[in-house]
PDB file of C-alpha atoms in Angstrom:
ATOM      1  CA  MET A  43      55.385  78.713 171.660  1.00 36.00           C
ATOM      2  CA  LYS A  44      58.837  79.921 170.330  1.00 34.00           C
ATOM      3  CA  THR A  45      61.070  76.860 168.577  1.00 34.00           C
ATOM      4  CA  ILE A  46      64.348  77.113 167.100  1.00 33.00           C
ATOM      5  CA  SER A  47      64.863  76.252 163.880  1.00 36.00           C
ATOM      6  CA  LYS A  48      66.842  73.559 162.366  1.00 38.00           C
ATOM      7  CA  LYS A  49      69.913  75.114 160.006  1.00 35.00           C
ATOM      8  CA  PHE A  50      68.996  74.064 156.323  1.00 33.00           C
ATOM      9  CA  SER A  51      70.623  74.979 152.680  1.00 36.00           C
ATOM     10  CA  GLY A  52      68.961  77.038 149.727  1.00 37.00           C
ATOM     11  CA  PRO A  53      67.523  75.883 147.163  1.00 35.00           C
ATOM     12  CA  VAL A  54      70.555  74.943 143.881  1.00 30.00           C
ATOM     13  CA  MET A  55      69.773  76.801 141.194  1.00 30.00           C
ATOM     14  CA  VAL A  56      70.161  73.729 138.579  1.00 29.00           C
ATOM     15  CA  PHE A  57      68.739  75.044 135.026  1.00 29.00           C
ATOM     16  CA  ALA A  58      72.242  76.782 133.986  1.00 33.00           C
ATOM     17  CA  ALA A  59      73.627  73.197 134.231  1.00 33.00           C
ATOM     18  CA  VAL A  60      71.455  71.450 133.116  1.00 29.00           C
ATOM     19  CA  LEU A  61      71.665  73.173 129.815  1.00 30.00           C
ATOM     20  CA  GLY A  62      74.954  73.482 129.140  1.00 38.00           C
ATOM     21  CA  LEU A  63      74.972  69.993 129.177  1.00 31.00           C
ATOM     22  CA  LEU A  64      72.535  69.970 126.890  1.00 34.00           C
ATOM     23  CA  THR A  65      73.894  72.654 124.648  1.00 40.00           C
ATOM     24  CA  GLY A  66      77.909  70.673 124.883  1.00 44.00           C
ATOM     25  CA  CYS A  67      78.880  74.308 126.522  1.00 46.00           C
ATOM     26  CA  ALA A  68      81.059  74.058 129.775  1.00 48.00           C
ATOM     27  CA  THR A  69      78.651  73.863 133.332  1.00 46.00           C
ATOM     28  CA  PRO A  70      78.930  76.567 134.757  1.00 48.00           C
ATOM     29  CA  GLU A  71      79.213  77.081 138.791  1.00 54.00           C
ATOM     30  CA  VAL A  72      75.942  76.261 140.077  1.00 47.00           C
ATOM     31  CA  LYS A  73      75.100  78.727 143.179  1.00 51.00           C
ATOM     32  CA  LYS A  74      73.397  78.186 145.963  1.00 55.00           C
ATOM     33  CA  ALA A  75      70.874  81.260 147.141  1.00 58.00           C
ATOM     34  CA  ALA A  76      71.598  83.094 150.001  1.00 73.00           C
ATOM     35  CA  THR A  77      71.144  82.485 153.598  1.00 85.00           C
ATOM     36  CA  TYR A  78      71.242  84.774 157.227  1.00 90.00           C
ATOM     37  CA  PHE A  79      72.011  83.405 160.182  1.00 92.00           C
ATOM     38  CA  PHE A  80      72.215  85.266 163.627  1.00 93.00           C
ATOM     39  CA  PRO A  81      74.735  84.651 165.538  1.00 92.00           C
ATOM     40  CA  PRO A  82      77.152  84.135 162.558  1.00 89.00           C
ATOM     41  CA  ALA A  83      79.586  81.269 162.406  1.00 89.00           C
ATOM     42  CA  PRO A  84      81.546  80.618 164.319  1.00 91.00           C
ATOM     43  CA  ASP A  85      78.841  81.328 166.927  1.00 93.00           C
ATOM     44  CA  GLU A  86      75.859  78.534 166.795  1.00 92.00           C
ATOM     45  CA  PRO A  87      73.103  79.776 164.989  1.00 89.00           C
ATOM     46  CA  ARG A  88      70.236  80.736 167.325  1.00 92.00           C
ATOM     47  CA  LEU A  89      67.511  82.359 164.244  1.00 93.00           C
ATOM     48  CA  GLN A  90      67.656  81.946 159.758  1.00 93.00           C
ATOM     49  CA  TYR A  91      66.862  84.547 157.665  1.00 91.00           C
ATOM     50  CA  LEU A  92      63.895  84.123 155.500  1.00 88.00           C
ATOM     51  CA  THR A  93      62.088  86.369 153.950  1.00 86.00           C
ATOM     52  CA  SER A  94      60.340  89.654 154.154  1.00 88.00           C
ATOM     53  CA  PHE A  95      57.264  91.610 152.737  1.00 88.00           C
ATOM     54  CA  SER A  96      55.101  95.254 152.901  1.00 86.00           C
ATOM     55  CA  SER A  97      52.531  94.333 150.525  1.00 85.00           C
ATOM     56  CA  GLN A  98      49.895  91.345 148.925  1.00 84.00           C
ATOM     57  CA  LYS A  99      52.457  91.404 145.833  1.00 85.00           C
ATOM     58  CA  GLU A 100      55.465  90.700 147.466  1.00 86.00           C
ATOM     59  CA  PHE A 101      53.399  87.834 150.247  1.00 86.00           C
ATOM     60  CA  SER A 102      52.951  86.394 147.696  1.00 82.00           C
ATOM     61  CA  GLY A 103      53.787  87.059 143.995  1.00 78.00           C
ATOM     62  CA  ARG A 104      50.279  88.306 142.672  1.00 70.00           C
ATOM     63  CA  ASP A 105      48.349  91.321 143.377  1.00 62.00           C
ATOM     64  CA  GLU A 106      44.772  90.555 145.129  1.00 57.00           C
ATOM     65  CA  ASN A 107      41.956  93.567 145.321  1.00 51.00           C
ATOM     66  CA  THR A 108      40.571  92.247 148.870  1.00 50.00           C
ATOM     67  CA  PHE A 109      43.387  92.985 149.754  1.00 45.00           C
ATOM     68  CA  LEU A 110      43.071  96.594 148.812  1.00 45.00           C
ATOM     69  CA  SER A 111      40.153  98.194 150.861  1.00 50.00           C
ATOM     70  CA  TYR A 112      38.614  97.101 153.974  1.00 46.00           C
ATOM     71  CA  VAL A 113      34.588  95.728 154.413  1.00 45.00           C
ATOM     72  CA  THR A 114      33.546  99.512 155.072  1.00 41.00           C
ATOM     73  CA  GLY A 115      34.954 100.030 151.918  1.00 50.00           C
ATOM     74  CA  LYS A 116      37.810 102.258 153.575  1.00 47.00           C
ATOM     75  CA  LYS A 117      41.752 102.056 151.049  1.00 49.00           C
ATOM     76  CA  ILE A 118      44.478 100.373 151.989  1.00 47.00           C
ATOM     77  CA  PRO A 119      47.747 101.831 150.537  1.00 50.00           C
ATOM     78  CA  ASP A 120      48.795  99.872 147.345  1.00 52.00           C
ATOM     79  CA  ARG A 121      52.493  99.388 149.238  1.00 51.00           C
ATOM     80  CA  GLY A 122      50.436  97.216 151.652  1.00 63.00           C
ATOM     81  CA  TYR A 123      51.447  98.298 155.386  1.00 73.00           C
ATOM     82  CA  GLY A 124      52.176 101.441 156.627  1.00 83.00           C
ATOM     83  CA  LYS A 125      53.984 101.587 159.471  1.00 91.00           C
ATOM     84  CA  PRO A 126      53.284  97.595 161.495  1.00 93.00           C
ATOM     85  CA  TYR A 127      53.827  97.891 165.081  1.00 94.00           C
ATOM     86  CA  GLY A 128      52.953  95.272 167.607  1.00 95.00           C
ATOM     87  CA  ALA A 129      52.848  91.603 165.814  1.00 95.00           C
ATOM     88  CA  ALA A 130      51.303  88.701 166.874  1.00 96.00           C
ATOM     89  CA  VAL A 131      51.367  84.498 165.710  1.00 95.00           C
ATOM     90  CA  SER A 132      49.200  81.654 166.036  1.00 94.00           C
ATOM     91  CA  GLY A 133      49.044  78.307 163.763  1.00 92.00           C
ATOM     92  CA  HIS A 134      49.769  79.354 160.700  1.00 94.00           C
ATOM     93  CA  LYS A 135      48.636  83.141 160.641  1.00 95.00           C
ATOM     94  CA  LEU A 136      50.894  86.497 161.692  1.00 95.00           C
ATOM     95  CA  TYR A 137      48.725  89.781 162.720  1.00 96.00           C
ATOM     96  CA  VAL A 138      50.816  92.388 162.676  1.00 96.00           C
ATOM     97  CA  CYS A 139      49.543  96.152 164.727  1.00 96.00           C
ATOM     98  CA  ASP A 140      49.484  98.847 162.073  1.00 94.00           C
ATOM     99  CA  THR A 141      49.302 102.303 163.563  1.00 93.00           C
ATOM    100  CA  GLU A 142      49.297 104.032 159.883  1.00 92.00           C
ATOM    101  CA  MET A 143      45.842 102.038 158.822  1.00 90.00           C
ATOM    102  CA  ASN A 144      44.902 101.858 162.451  1.00 92.00           C
ATOM    103  CA  ALA A 145      44.308  98.226 161.918  1.00 93.00           C
ATOM    104  CA  VAL A 146      45.302  95.375 162.604  1.00 95.00           C
ATOM    105  CA  VAL A 147      46.561  93.283 159.111  1.00 93.00           C
ATOM    106  CA  VAL A 148      47.118  89.680 158.940  1.00 94.00           C
ATOM    107  CA  ALA A 149      49.357  87.786 156.754  1.00 92.00           C
ATOM    108  CA  ASP A 150      47.808  83.630 156.540  1.00 93.00           C
ATOM    109  CA  PHE A 151      50.993  81.764 155.463  1.00 92.00           C
ATOM    110  CA  ALA A 152      49.116  78.664 154.611  1.00 93.00           C
ATOM    111  CA  LYS A 153      46.362  80.666 151.892  1.00 91.00           C
ATOM    112  CA  ARG A 154      49.095  83.605 151.294  1.00 89.00           C
ATOM    113  CA  HIS A 155      46.591  86.511 151.788  1.00 88.00           C
ATOM    114  CA  LEU A 156      46.753  89.678 153.808  1.00 89.00           C
ATOM    115  CA  ARG A 157      43.969  90.632 155.055  1.00 89.00           C
ATOM    116  CA  PRO A 158      42.935  93.608 157.498  1.00 91.00           C
ATOM    117  CA  LEU A 159      40.744  92.698 160.448  1.00 92.00           C
ATOM    118  CA  ALA A 160      37.169  92.565 160.305  1.00 88.00           C
ATOM    119  CA  ALA A 161      37.064  94.772 163.197  1.00 89.00           C
ATOM    120  CA  GLU A 162      33.585  96.644 162.969  1.00 89.00           C
ATOM    121  CA  GLY A 163      31.328  98.829 165.005  1.00 92.00           C
ATOM    122  CA  GLU A 164      31.798  98.145 169.031  1.00 93.00           C
ATOM    123  CA  GLY A 165      34.912  96.162 167.629  1.00 94.00           C
ATOM    124  CA  GLU A 166      36.492  99.329 165.188  1.00 95.00           C
ATOM    125  CA  LEU A 167      40.292  99.542 166.009  1.00 96.00           C
ATOM    126  CA  LYS A 168      41.289 103.456 166.455  1.00 95.00           C
ATOM    127  CA  LEU A 169      45.548 103.018 166.632  1.00 96.00           C
ATOM    128  CA  PRO A 170      46.742  99.032 167.980  1.00 97.00           C
ATOM    129  CA  LEU A 171      49.455  99.286 168.845  1.00 97.00           C
ATOM    130  CA  ASN A 172      50.408  95.783 170.147  1.00 98.00           C
ATOM    131  CA  MET A 173      48.379  92.106 170.009  1.00 97.00           C
ATOM    132  CA  THR A 174      47.910  88.795 172.022  1.00 98.00           C
ATOM    133  CA  VAL A 175      46.895  85.086 170.893  1.00 97.00           C
ATOM    134  CA  ASP A 176      45.716  83.302 173.580  1.00 97.00           C
ATOM    135  CA  THR A 177      45.736  79.200 173.671  1.00 95.00           C
ATOM    136  CA  ASP A 178      41.961  79.040 171.598  1.00 95.00           C
ATOM    137  CA  GLY A 179      42.750  81.755 169.518  1.00 95.00           C
ATOM    138  CA  THR A 180      40.974  84.644 171.387  1.00 97.00           C
ATOM    139  CA  LEU A 181      42.950  88.165 170.152  1.00 98.00           C
ATOM    140  CA  TYR A 182      43.730  90.957 172.421  1.00 98.00           C
ATOM    141  CA  VAL A 183      44.319  93.966 170.954  1.00 98.00           C
ATOM    142  CA  ALA A 184      46.226  97.244 172.865  1.00 98.00           C
ATOM    143  CA  ASP A 185      44.361 100.129 171.135  1.00 97.00           C
ATOM    144  CA  ALA A 186      45.805 103.269 172.033  1.00 97.00           C
ATOM    145  CA  GLY A 187      42.918 105.542 170.346  1.00 96.00           C
ATOM    146  CA  ARG A 188      40.526 103.596 172.025  1.00 96.00           C
ATOM    147  CA  ASN A 189      42.262 103.444 175.483  1.00 97.00           C
ATOM    148  CA  GLN A 190      41.594  99.318 175.661  1.00 97.00           C
ATOM    149  CA  VAL A 191      41.800  96.626 175.325  1.00 98.00           C
ATOM    150  CA  VAL A 192      39.602  94.974 172.764  1.00 97.00           C
ATOM    151  CA  ILE A 193      39.287  91.451 172.600  1.00 97.00           C
ATOM    152  CA  PHE A 194      38.192  88.852 169.503  1.00 97.00           C
ATOM    153  CA  ASP A 195      37.645  85.818 169.252  1.00 96.00           C
ATOM    154  CA  SER A 196      38.571  83.079 166.894  1.00 94.00           C
ATOM    155  CA  LYS A 197      36.378  83.354 164.500  1.00 94.00           C
ATOM    156  CA  GLU A 198      37.697  87.233 164.324  1.00 94.00           C
ATOM    157  CA  ASN A 199      34.143  88.253 166.007  1.00 95.00           C
ATOM    158  CA  TYR A 200      33.560  91.009 168.515  1.00 96.00           C
ATOM    159  CA  VAL A 201      33.399  89.883 172.657  1.00 96.00           C
ATOM    160  CA  ALA A 202      33.752  93.143 174.301  1.00 96.00           C
ATOM    161  CA  ALA A 203      36.454  96.196 176.006  1.00 96.00           C
ATOM    162  CA  MET A 204      38.933  96.219 178.669  1.00 96.00           C
ATOM    163  CA  GLY A 205      38.526  99.801 180.614  1.00 93.00           C
ATOM    164  CA  LYS A 206      36.405 102.523 180.941  1.00 87.00           C
ATOM    165  CA  ALA A 207      37.078 106.745 180.414  1.00 80.00           C
ATOM    166  CA  GLY A 208      39.961 107.087 181.986  1.00 83.00           C
ATOM    167  CA  GLU A 209      40.481 103.888 182.935  1.00 92.00           C
ATOM    168  CA  LEU A 210      43.538 103.111 180.847  1.00 95.00           C
ATOM    169  CA  LYS A 211      45.954 103.738 178.550  1.00 97.00           C
ATOM    170  CA  PRO A 212      47.180 100.360 177.753  1.00 97.00           C
ATOM    171  CA  ARG A 213      51.087  99.617 174.770  1.00 97.00           C
ATOM    172  CA  ASP A 214      50.615  96.468 175.052  1.00 98.00           C
ATOM    173  CA  VAL A 215      48.828  93.387 176.367  1.00 98.00           C
ATOM    174  CA  ALA A 216      49.663  89.024 177.113  1.00 97.00           C
ATOM    175  CA  VAL A 217      47.671  86.181 178.431  1.00 97.00           C
ATOM    176  CA  ASN A 218      48.292  83.299 180.582  1.00 95.00           C
ATOM    177  CA  LYS A 219      46.273  80.330 181.487  1.00 93.00           C
ATOM    178  CA  ASP A 220      44.026  82.556 184.161  1.00 94.00           C
ATOM    179  CA  ARG A 221      45.179  86.166 183.786  1.00 97.00           C
ATOM    180  CA  ILE A 222      45.572  88.622 181.171  1.00 97.00           C
ATOM    181  CA  TYR A 223      48.293  91.915 182.220  1.00 98.00           C
ATOM    182  CA  VAL A 224      48.184  94.925 180.977  1.00 98.00           C
ATOM    183  CA  ALA A 225      50.815  97.880 180.112  1.00 98.00           C
ATOM    184  CA  ASP A 226      48.790 101.268 181.733  1.00 97.00           C
ATOM    185  CA  LEU A 227      50.527 103.993 180.585  1.00 97.00           C
ATOM    186  CA  MET A 228      47.955 106.249 182.729  1.00 95.00           C
ATOM    187  CA  LYS A 229      49.168 103.836 186.497  1.00 94.00           C
ATOM    188  CA  HIS A 230      53.057 103.284 185.198  1.00 95.00           C
ATOM    189  CA  ALA A 231      51.952  99.564 186.265  1.00 96.00           C
ATOM    190  CA  VAL A 232      51.429  96.226 184.886  1.00 97.00           C
ATOM    191  CA  ARG A 233      47.558  95.894 185.681  1.00 97.00           C
ATOM    192  CA  VAL A 234      46.980  91.787 186.342  1.00 97.00           C
ATOM    193  CA  PHE A 235      43.215  90.636 185.726  1.00 97.00           C
ATOM    194  CA  ASP A 236      40.855  87.567 185.471  1.00 97.00           C
ATOM    195  CA  LYS A 237      41.148  85.923 182.493  1.00 96.00           C
ATOM    196  CA  ALA A 238      37.805  84.518 183.326  1.00 95.00           C
ATOM    197  CA  THR A 239      35.724  87.935 184.625  1.00 96.00           C
ATOM    198  CA  ARG A 240      38.220  90.831 183.463  1.00 96.00           C
ATOM    199  CA  ALA A 241      38.074  91.673 186.591  1.00 96.00           C
ATOM    200  CA  PRO A 242      40.607  93.642 188.268  1.00 96.00           C
ATOM    201  CA  LEU A 243      43.356  91.289 191.230  1.00 96.00           C
ATOM    202  CA  PHE A 244      46.543  93.223 191.866  1.00 95.00           C
ATOM    203  CA  ASP A 245      48.793  95.938 189.839  1.00 95.00           C
ATOM    204  CA  ILE A 246      52.742  95.840 188.886  1.00 95.00           C
ATOM    205  CA  PRO A 247      54.920  96.289 190.950  1.00 93.00           C
ATOM    206  CA  ARG A 248      53.070  96.267 194.105  1.00 86.00           C
ATOM    207  CA  SER A 249      53.046  98.784 196.738  1.00 76.00           C
ATOM    208  CA  GLN A 250      55.790  97.221 199.222  1.00 70.00           C
ATOM    209  CA  ASP A 251      58.041  97.310 195.556  1.00 68.00           C
ATOM    210  CA  ALA A 252      57.519 100.939 194.791  1.00 70.00           C
ATOM    211  CA  THR A 253      61.866 101.262 194.930  1.00 75.00           C
ATOM    212  CA  ASN A 254      60.821  99.285 191.832  1.00 82.00           C
ATOM    213  CA  GLU A 255      58.021 101.053 190.395  1.00 89.00           C
ATOM    214  CA  LEU A 256      57.762 101.406 186.488  1.00 94.00           C
ATOM    215  CA  LEU A 257      58.010 104.548 184.656  1.00 94.00           C
ATOM    216  CA  THR A 258      57.118 104.041 180.732  1.00 96.00           C
ATOM    217  CA  PRO A 259      56.100 100.348 180.683  1.00 97.00           C
ATOM    218  CA  THR A 260      55.193  99.507 177.133  1.00 97.00           C
ATOM    219  CA  ASN A 261      56.071  96.386 176.007  1.00 97.00           C
ATOM    220  CA  LEU A 262      55.315  92.733 177.929  1.00 97.00           C
ATOM    221  CA  ALA A 263      56.486  89.110 177.282  1.00 97.00           C
ATOM    222  CA  LEU A 264      55.781  86.087 179.825  1.00 97.00           C
ATOM    223  CA  ASP A 265      57.760  83.513 180.063  1.00 95.00           C
ATOM    224  CA  SER A 266      57.488  79.168 180.795  1.00 93.00           C
ATOM    225  CA  ARG A 267      57.555  79.731 184.007  1.00 93.00           C
ATOM    226  CA  GLY A 268      55.114  82.394 184.835  1.00 92.00           C
ATOM    227  CA  ARG A 269      57.594  84.838 185.388  1.00 96.00           C
ATOM    228  CA  VAL A 270      56.871  88.914 183.447  1.00 97.00           C
ATOM    229  CA  TYR A 271      59.121  90.976 181.501  1.00 98.00           C
ATOM    230  CA  VAL A 272      58.265  94.847 181.034  1.00 97.00           C
ATOM    231  CA  ALA A 273      60.218  96.735 178.460  1.00 97.00           C
ATOM    232  CA  ASP A 274      60.450 100.260 180.663  1.00 97.00           C
ATOM    233  CA  THR A 275      60.946 102.540 178.447  1.00 96.00           C
ATOM    234  CA  GLY A 276      60.818 105.721 180.400  1.00 94.00           C
ATOM    235  CA  ASP A 277      63.714 104.044 182.790  1.00 94.00           C
ATOM    236  CA  PHE A 278      65.884 102.108 179.871  1.00 96.00           C
ATOM    237  CA  ARG A 279      65.693  98.899 181.589  1.00 95.00           C
ATOM    238  CA  VAL A 280      63.944  95.734 181.114  1.00 97.00           C
ATOM    239  CA  LYS A 281      62.433  94.943 184.517  1.00 96.00           C
ATOM    240  CA  VAL A 282      61.336  90.981 185.932  1.00 96.00           C
ATOM    241  CA  TYR A 283      59.021  89.992 188.373  1.00 95.00           C
ATOM    242  CA  ASP A 284      56.939  86.515 189.406  1.00 94.00           C
ATOM    243  CA  ALA A 285      53.974  86.197 188.222  1.00 90.00           C
ATOM    244  CA  ASP A 286      52.369  87.432 192.266  1.00 90.00           C
ATOM    245  CA  GLY A 287      53.978  90.694 190.991  1.00 91.00           C
ATOM    246  CA  LYS A 288      57.097  90.442 193.110  1.00 91.00           C
ATOM    247  CA  PHE A 289      60.650  91.820 191.504  1.00 92.00           C
ATOM    248  CA  LEU A 290      63.293  89.789 190.919  1.00 92.00           C
TER     249      LEU A 290
END
């Protein structure tokens, strides 16, 4: 769920001022940490930049060997992230698809810890591009290397994979209470599946919407009214459909 951050001032650096008073020196000017908002004044700010990080040391201020290797022993570069692409948020965790490490990296803000998603065996990831997290914690990962949507439960255990050989070229995935939406380059469409059974329901655009065809659907988003937003990079547009695939 996306929320609007409240504006707040940064921490005040007071140590130098206190030291000046104790030593009898003139009190230096009190400085505030820089804050960045979007949009800038005079518009009403809606977003505030907080931080950025690309490694365990930047994330928590310390190095941790547990982040430097996979469960399988494969080393992760010391610099941390390689080529982060898609991301998803659930609770205190940020999930980032890294296309260089071929892994989903989990940033746990509660523990201030980075680690790779333990995707092994049937759940091994090859080229994760985008992902989403359902309300029950289920993870759906669009893997362009496997050409499947790989599903994990809330404890990160492998559950299933959607798409047989030659059936899908998924680039993104989104879910609501009863459907799974997959941006598929093979059919130049958004494939819609029943969430409970994972059976196909229909494709977007519907056949009667041929004039509003999708060329290269790469990214998806759903809103609270069920509308589907599709970034069609081949047509340089964002196209909007209702929940049943009608072009809006």
